[in-house]
Amino acid sequence: MKIADRKSLIIMGDIMPLPREKIDELFQAATTGDVAIPATDIQCLLALEKAWSLTQPFAGKTILFNQHLTKITLIEIWVLLRAGADVHVTATEDLKIHANTLGPICASGLPYYEKGTIPEGIKFDAVVDCGGTLYARNLGPNIELTHTPQSFYSDGTYPCISVDGNAQGEGTKTKKIETMCGTGDAFIRRLYQELQAQLLLAFRPVAATLTLRLPAFIGASMSPSAMIRDNQYIVFGYGKVGEGIVAALMSAGASAKNISIVDVDESRQFNAPPETHFFHLEQNKGDSSYNDKRERIKTQAESAFCVVMATGIENALSNHFDQQDLAKVKIIANMGTPDEIGFRFKEGEQLPFGKGTANFSELDFPTTPIYLDAIFTLLLRAVHEAIFNIAQYKPGFNVVDQKIDRQVLGEWTRINGGKKWSHPDVYRKLRDIINGDAEIRALLRPPVSPPHSRLVSEEAADEKPPRRHSDPPTALFRSVSCPPDVRANVNPTVPCAPHFA
């Protein structure tokens, strides 16, 4: 039967199973080619696929999948299909689609709805969402990947199960691997890539002369690493994402005293590195101290090389500043899902990544797959909750069961805890999170080897890094200082020699 005929059957309510070879083509598309996901980076997802392909929990179930379409999300779709699900795919207007992903999806015969144009009358057993864009349409129980305002869900008929959290700080610990570790790593990789491009441009001769187009801010720092190390930064927002960006900057060589943090929550200064500068900026502009604090931030911006947005709030920067206020800043980057830079800033040299999420421009892997393995596993476990345990969740906003959150984080840690990491300051924070949770620690004893998968050789699965006599016996993370992994398709966990002195 032709693919078009299969789509017609689906729309009429009849489900025809996708051929096994078509399902596995999605996996091959994600794990082969110039930009390939290493199987060692997705061990949790592979373990879930191995279990679910035997039990077929989603047989006869229809799932709508709405996320950024990248190579790693092909793996998510593949796991759902191997578990028996009938998967429909879309990407609403605010989500990114990588060129090497849409082709395999359409070629497989999966129903694809452009920009969220789902036909009227279709209901789903579960809706995987990113940014809360589909919840109001009452298509079925939602599973939400990212941080969204709880107000989105106030009038809903169905439960929404979030694998992130809420504004009160009640959320999953697994999400911190992505937001605190993966996003910080991604920002450094994207900044490194941009600085490298600017250096190459600076040393191109102008016309037939030997004049160099050398931006003034480069000065004596003639390498991306030195430029990251020697410049000053302002990070707006010190939640999970902002905390990870600050830690990654420090791991890349930036001094804490050269980093300023701006947040509406004054209590977050106690979580920040002591030598950083913390500015509390109220959302209420009528506060008597607002103008004074705003002027102090403007003064700080006169010597800042880069402003990074990590608040999760649309127009957050434009709500307080305009482009003239930050005229001396060389790079403004948005690391949030919405446009946090906003309407007062025009795109141009100051916004080399545009107003979208910076790591989704140019990088083959906006977040390195190993940082997404756990949260995507938790997301798929939440799909199972939405279909089989929905009575445990009320209509509107919910956070996924903490027990499942701990199970996934514990599994990811057992698999990856012995690796050496590119950003030791970030992983020190993650280690503290895990060590501080007795239930997660209990899951780590006795040690469990990585699951053997038919996609990974037994030798590779059993291979362990050499143990140094100085390592404590219960260490979860062993770290070395090394340069940021600027090649997005290279596993960031490969040990490398110390770089920053």
Short mmCIF file of C-alpha atoms in Angstrom, two decimals, residues 236-491:
data_model
loop_
_atom_site.label_atom_id
_atom_site.label_comp_id
_atom_site.label_asym_id
_atom_site.label_seq_id
_atom_site.Cartn_x
_atom_site.Cartn_y
_atom_site.Cartn_z
CA PHE A 236 19.83 37.78 32.80
CA GLY A 237 18.10 35.05 34.78
CA TYR A 238 19.63 32.66 37.30
CA GLY A 239 17.32 29.69 37.18
CA LYS A 240 18.50 26.33 35.88
CA VAL A 241 19.56 27.70 32.48
CA GLY A 242 21.30 30.80 33.82
CA GLU A 243 23.09 28.81 36.49
CA GLY A 244 24.37 26.39 33.86
CA ILE A 245 25.57 29.21 31.60
CA VAL A 246 27.51 30.87 34.42
CA ALA A 247 29.10 27.55 35.40
CA ALA A 248 30.00 26.76 31.78
CA LEU A 249 31.55 30.22 31.31
CA MET A 250 33.71 29.64 34.37
CA SER A 251 34.71 26.18 33.13
CA ALA A 252 35.70 27.80 29.83
CA GLY A 253 38.04 30.14 31.69
CA ALA A 254 35.93 33.22 32.45
CA SER A 255 36.54 34.65 35.91
CA ALA A 256 33.58 34.86 38.31
CA LYS A 257 34.43 38.52 38.95
CA ASN A 258 33.84 39.19 35.23
CA ILE A 259 30.30 37.77 35.35
CA SER A 260 27.25 39.79 36.39
CA ILE A 261 23.86 38.21 37.11
CA VAL A 262 20.49 39.99 36.90
CA ASP A 263 17.39 38.37 38.39
CA VAL A 264 13.99 39.38 39.76
CA ASP A 265 14.41 36.90 42.63
CA GLU A 266 16.79 38.41 45.16
CA SER A 267 17.24 35.09 46.98
CA ARG A 268 19.06 33.60 43.98
CA GLN A 269 22.17 35.60 44.81
CA PHE A 270 22.90 33.06 47.54
CA ASN A 271 23.25 30.32 44.90
CA ALA A 272 25.60 32.37 42.72
CA PRO A 273 29.42 32.09 42.89
CA PRO A 274 30.61 34.56 45.57
CA GLU A 275 32.77 36.69 43.27
CA THR A 276 30.04 37.34 40.68
CA HIS A 277 28.13 40.64 40.69
CA PHE A 278 24.42 40.16 41.45
CA PHE A 279 21.78 42.75 40.51
CA HIS A 280 18.23 42.44 41.77
CA LEU A 281 15.89 44.10 39.26
CA GLU A 282 12.22 44.22 40.26
CA GLN A 283 9.51 43.50 37.76
CA ASN A 284 7.58 46.40 39.31
CA LYS A 285 8.96 49.53 37.67
CA GLY A 286 7.19 51.67 40.24
CA ASP A 287 9.58 50.55 42.98
CA SER A 288 11.55 53.50 44.35
CA SER A 289 14.89 51.77 43.77
CA TYR A 290 14.10 50.55 40.24
CA ASN A 291 15.70 53.44 38.33
CA ASP A 292 18.85 53.30 40.45
CA LYS A 293 19.28 49.57 39.86
CA ARG A 294 18.60 49.98 36.17
CA GLU A 295 21.31 52.66 35.90
CA ARG A 296 23.81 50.43 37.71
CA ILE A 297 23.16 47.64 35.21
CA LYS A 298 23.59 50.09 32.31
CA THR A 299 26.93 51.15 33.76
CA GLN A 300 28.00 47.52 34.07
CA ALA A 301 26.98 46.94 30.44
CA GLU A 302 29.43 49.59 29.23
CA SER A 303 32.29 47.13 29.82
CA ALA A 304 30.39 43.92 29.00
CA PHE A 305 31.32 41.89 25.95
CA CYS A 306 28.23 39.66 25.93
CA VAL A 307 24.70 39.77 27.37
CA VAL A 308 22.96 36.39 27.68
CA MET A 309 19.21 36.02 28.18
CA ALA A 310 18.04 33.07 30.30
CA THR A 311 14.83 34.26 31.99
CA GLY A 312 12.21 32.27 30.09
CA ILE A 313 10.19 35.51 29.72
CA GLU A 314 9.26 36.98 26.34
CA ASN A 315 10.62 40.53 25.79
CA ALA A 316 12.47 40.35 29.13
CA LEU A 317 15.32 42.59 27.95
CA SER A 318 13.10 45.09 26.12
CA ASN A 319 10.91 45.41 29.21
CA HIS A 320 13.78 47.23 30.94
CA PHE A 321 16.32 48.39 28.33
CA ASP A 322 16.63 49.50 24.72
CA GLN A 323 19.45 49.07 22.22
CA GLN A 324 21.02 52.42 23.08
CA ASP A 325 21.27 51.42 26.75
CA LEU A 326 23.44 48.44 25.72
CA ALA A 327 25.17 50.07 22.75
CA LYS A 328 28.68 49.01 23.84
CA VAL A 329 27.80 45.33 24.26
CA LYS A 330 29.25 43.35 21.36
CA ILE A 331 27.04 40.25 21.45
CA ILE A 332 23.48 39.78 22.76
CA ALA A 333 22.35 36.15 22.85
CA ASN A 334 19.00 34.59 23.70
CA MET A 335 19.17 31.15 25.32
CA GLY A 336 15.46 30.95 26.13
CA THR A 337 12.64 29.42 24.10
CA PRO A 338 10.68 32.69 23.60
CA ASP A 339 12.20 35.87 22.16
CA GLU A 340 13.63 37.28 25.38
CA ILE A 341 15.48 40.11 23.60
CA GLY A 342 12.33 41.71 22.30
CA PHE A 343 10.97 44.55 20.24
CA ARG A 344 13.38 47.33 21.29
CA PHE A 345 16.37 45.64 19.62
CA LYS A 346 17.00 45.46 15.89
CA GLU A 347 18.74 42.45 14.40
CA GLY A 348 22.26 43.12 13.15
CA GLU A 349 25.90 42.70 14.18
CA GLN A 350 25.01 42.94 17.87
CA LEU A 351 22.63 39.97 17.49
CA PRO A 352 24.70 37.45 15.46
CA PHE A 353 22.35 34.61 16.44
CA GLY A 354 19.18 36.62 15.79
CA LYS A 355 16.46 36.68 18.45
CA GLY A 356 15.83 32.95 18.45
CA THR A 357 17.53 30.48 20.75
CA ALA A 358 21.25 30.92 20.02
CA ASN A 359 22.21 27.25 20.10
CA PHE A 360 19.58 26.43 17.45
CA SER A 361 21.45 28.54 14.89
CA GLU A 362 24.23 26.73 13.04
CA LEU A 363 24.99 23.93 15.54
CA ASP A 364 24.26 20.44 14.23
CA PHE A 365 23.36 19.42 17.78
CA PRO A 366 21.75 22.41 19.58
CA THR A 367 22.12 20.33 22.74
CA THR A 368 24.62 17.47 22.69
CA PRO A 369 22.61 14.20 22.76
CA ILE A 370 24.06 12.87 26.00
CA TYR A 371 22.47 15.81 27.86
CA LEU A 372 19.05 15.00 26.33
CA ASP A 373 19.11 11.24 26.85
CA ALA A 374 17.66 11.40 30.37
CA ILE A 375 15.00 14.09 29.85
CA PHE A 376 13.71 12.48 26.66
CA THR A 377 13.54 9.14 28.47
CA LEU A 378 11.54 10.85 31.23
CA LEU A 379 9.30 12.45 28.60
CA LEU A 380 8.51 9.05 27.08
CA ARG A 381 7.88 7.61 30.55
CA ALA A 382 5.44 10.52 31.06
CA VAL A 383 3.66 9.51 27.83
CA HIS A 384 3.14 6.11 29.45
CA GLU A 385 1.74 7.88 32.54
CA ALA A 386 -0.63 9.96 30.41
CA ILE A 387 -2.06 6.86 28.75
CA PHE A 388 -2.14 4.34 31.61
CA ASN A 389 -2.07 6.33 34.88
CA ILE A 390 -3.91 9.51 33.90
CA ALA A 391 -6.24 9.25 36.91
CA GLN A 392 -3.29 10.25 39.13
CA TYR A 393 -3.13 13.67 37.44
CA LYS A 394 -5.73 16.46 37.68
CA PRO A 395 -6.92 18.53 34.70
CA GLY A 396 -4.47 21.38 34.12
CA PHE A 397 -0.82 21.54 35.11
CA ASN A 398 1.01 18.66 36.86
CA VAL A 399 4.63 17.66 37.38
CA VAL A 400 5.50 14.06 36.52
CA ASP A 401 5.72 11.57 39.41
CA GLN A 402 8.90 12.18 41.43
CA LYS A 403 9.56 8.45 41.68
CA ILE A 404 9.87 8.17 37.90
CA ASP A 405 12.04 11.30 37.83
CA ARG A 406 14.46 9.74 40.32
CA GLN A 407 14.51 6.41 38.51
CA VAL A 408 15.52 8.05 35.23
CA LEU A 409 18.15 10.31 36.79
CA GLY A 410 19.56 7.37 38.72
CA GLU A 411 19.82 5.26 35.57
CA TRP A 412 21.51 8.05 33.60
CA THR A 413 24.00 8.60 36.42
CA ARG A 414 24.88 4.91 36.66
CA ILE A 415 25.62 4.84 32.94
CA ASN A 416 27.51 8.13 32.66
CA GLY A 417 28.90 8.83 36.12
CA GLY A 418 32.38 7.49 35.40
CA LYS A 419 33.01 9.67 32.37
CA LYS A 420 35.24 12.70 32.24
CA TRP A 421 33.46 15.91 31.39
CA SER A 422 34.26 19.07 29.46
CA HIS A 423 32.70 21.45 32.01
CA PRO A 424 33.73 20.42 35.53
CA ASP A 425 32.03 23.36 37.26
CA VAL A 426 28.69 22.38 35.73
CA TYR A 427 29.08 18.74 36.67
CA ARG A 428 30.14 19.62 40.18
CA LYS A 429 26.73 21.24 40.57
CA LEU A 430 24.95 18.21 39.13
CA ARG A 431 26.94 15.92 41.41
CA ASP A 432 25.80 17.98 44.41
CA ILE A 433 22.17 17.65 43.31
CA ILE A 434 22.47 13.87 43.11
CA ASN A 435 24.54 13.44 46.25
CA GLY A 436 21.98 15.49 48.18
CA ASP A 437 19.11 13.13 47.33
CA ALA A 438 19.16 9.94 49.39
CA GLU A 439 16.61 8.21 47.15
CA ILE A 440 18.72 8.76 44.04
CA ARG A 441 21.86 7.67 45.88
CA ALA A 442 20.10 4.47 46.91
CA LEU A 443 19.34 3.75 43.26
CA LEU A 444 23.07 3.84 42.52
CA ARG A 445 23.95 0.94 44.84
CA PRO A 446 25.04 -1.59 43.83
CA PRO A 447 26.67 -0.15 40.70
CA VAL A 448 25.00 -1.24 37.50
CA SER A 449 26.80 -1.54 34.16
CA PRO A 450 25.42 0.26 31.11
CA PRO A 451 22.70 -1.81 29.42
CA HIS A 452 23.97 -4.05 26.63
CA SER A 453 22.26 -3.07 23.41
CA ARG A 454 22.31 -4.79 20.07
CA LEU A 455 23.38 -1.39 18.72
CA VAL A 456 26.47 -1.19 20.92
CA SER A 457 29.15 -3.85 21.10
CA GLU A 458 29.62 -5.62 24.44
CA GLU A 459 33.23 -4.45 24.54
CA ALA A 460 32.13 -0.81 24.17
CA ALA A 461 29.35 -1.22 26.71
CA ASP A 462 31.64 -2.77 29.30
CA GLU A 463 34.57 -0.44 28.71
CA LYS A 464 35.38 1.62 31.81
CA PRO A 465 37.78 4.55 32.09
CA PRO A 466 41.03 3.78 33.95
CA ARG A 467 40.69 4.39 37.66
CA ARG A 468 43.08 6.82 39.27
CA HIS A 469 44.24 6.19 42.83
CA SER A 470 43.16 9.69 43.80
CA ASP A 471 39.52 9.14 42.82
CA PRO A 472 37.15 8.70 45.79
CA PRO A 473 35.36 5.35 45.59
CA THR A 474 31.85 6.89 45.50
CA ALA A 475 32.57 9.64 42.96
CA LEU A 476 29.82 10.08 40.41
CA PHE A 477 31.67 12.49 38.16
CA ARG A 478 35.39 12.68 37.42
CA SER A 479 36.26 15.90 35.67
CA VAL A 480 39.16 17.48 33.85
CA SER A 481 39.44 21.02 32.54
CA CYS A 482 39.38 21.09 28.77
CA PRO A 483 38.32 23.40 25.97
CA PRO A 484 34.69 23.57 24.91
CA ASP A 485 33.70 21.01 22.33
CA VAL A 486 33.08 23.27 19.36
CA ARG A 487 32.47 20.40 16.94
CA ALA A 488 28.82 19.69 17.55
CA ASN A 489 28.98 16.13 16.22
CA VAL A 490 31.75 15.00 18.57
CA ASN A 491 31.01 13.25 21.86
#
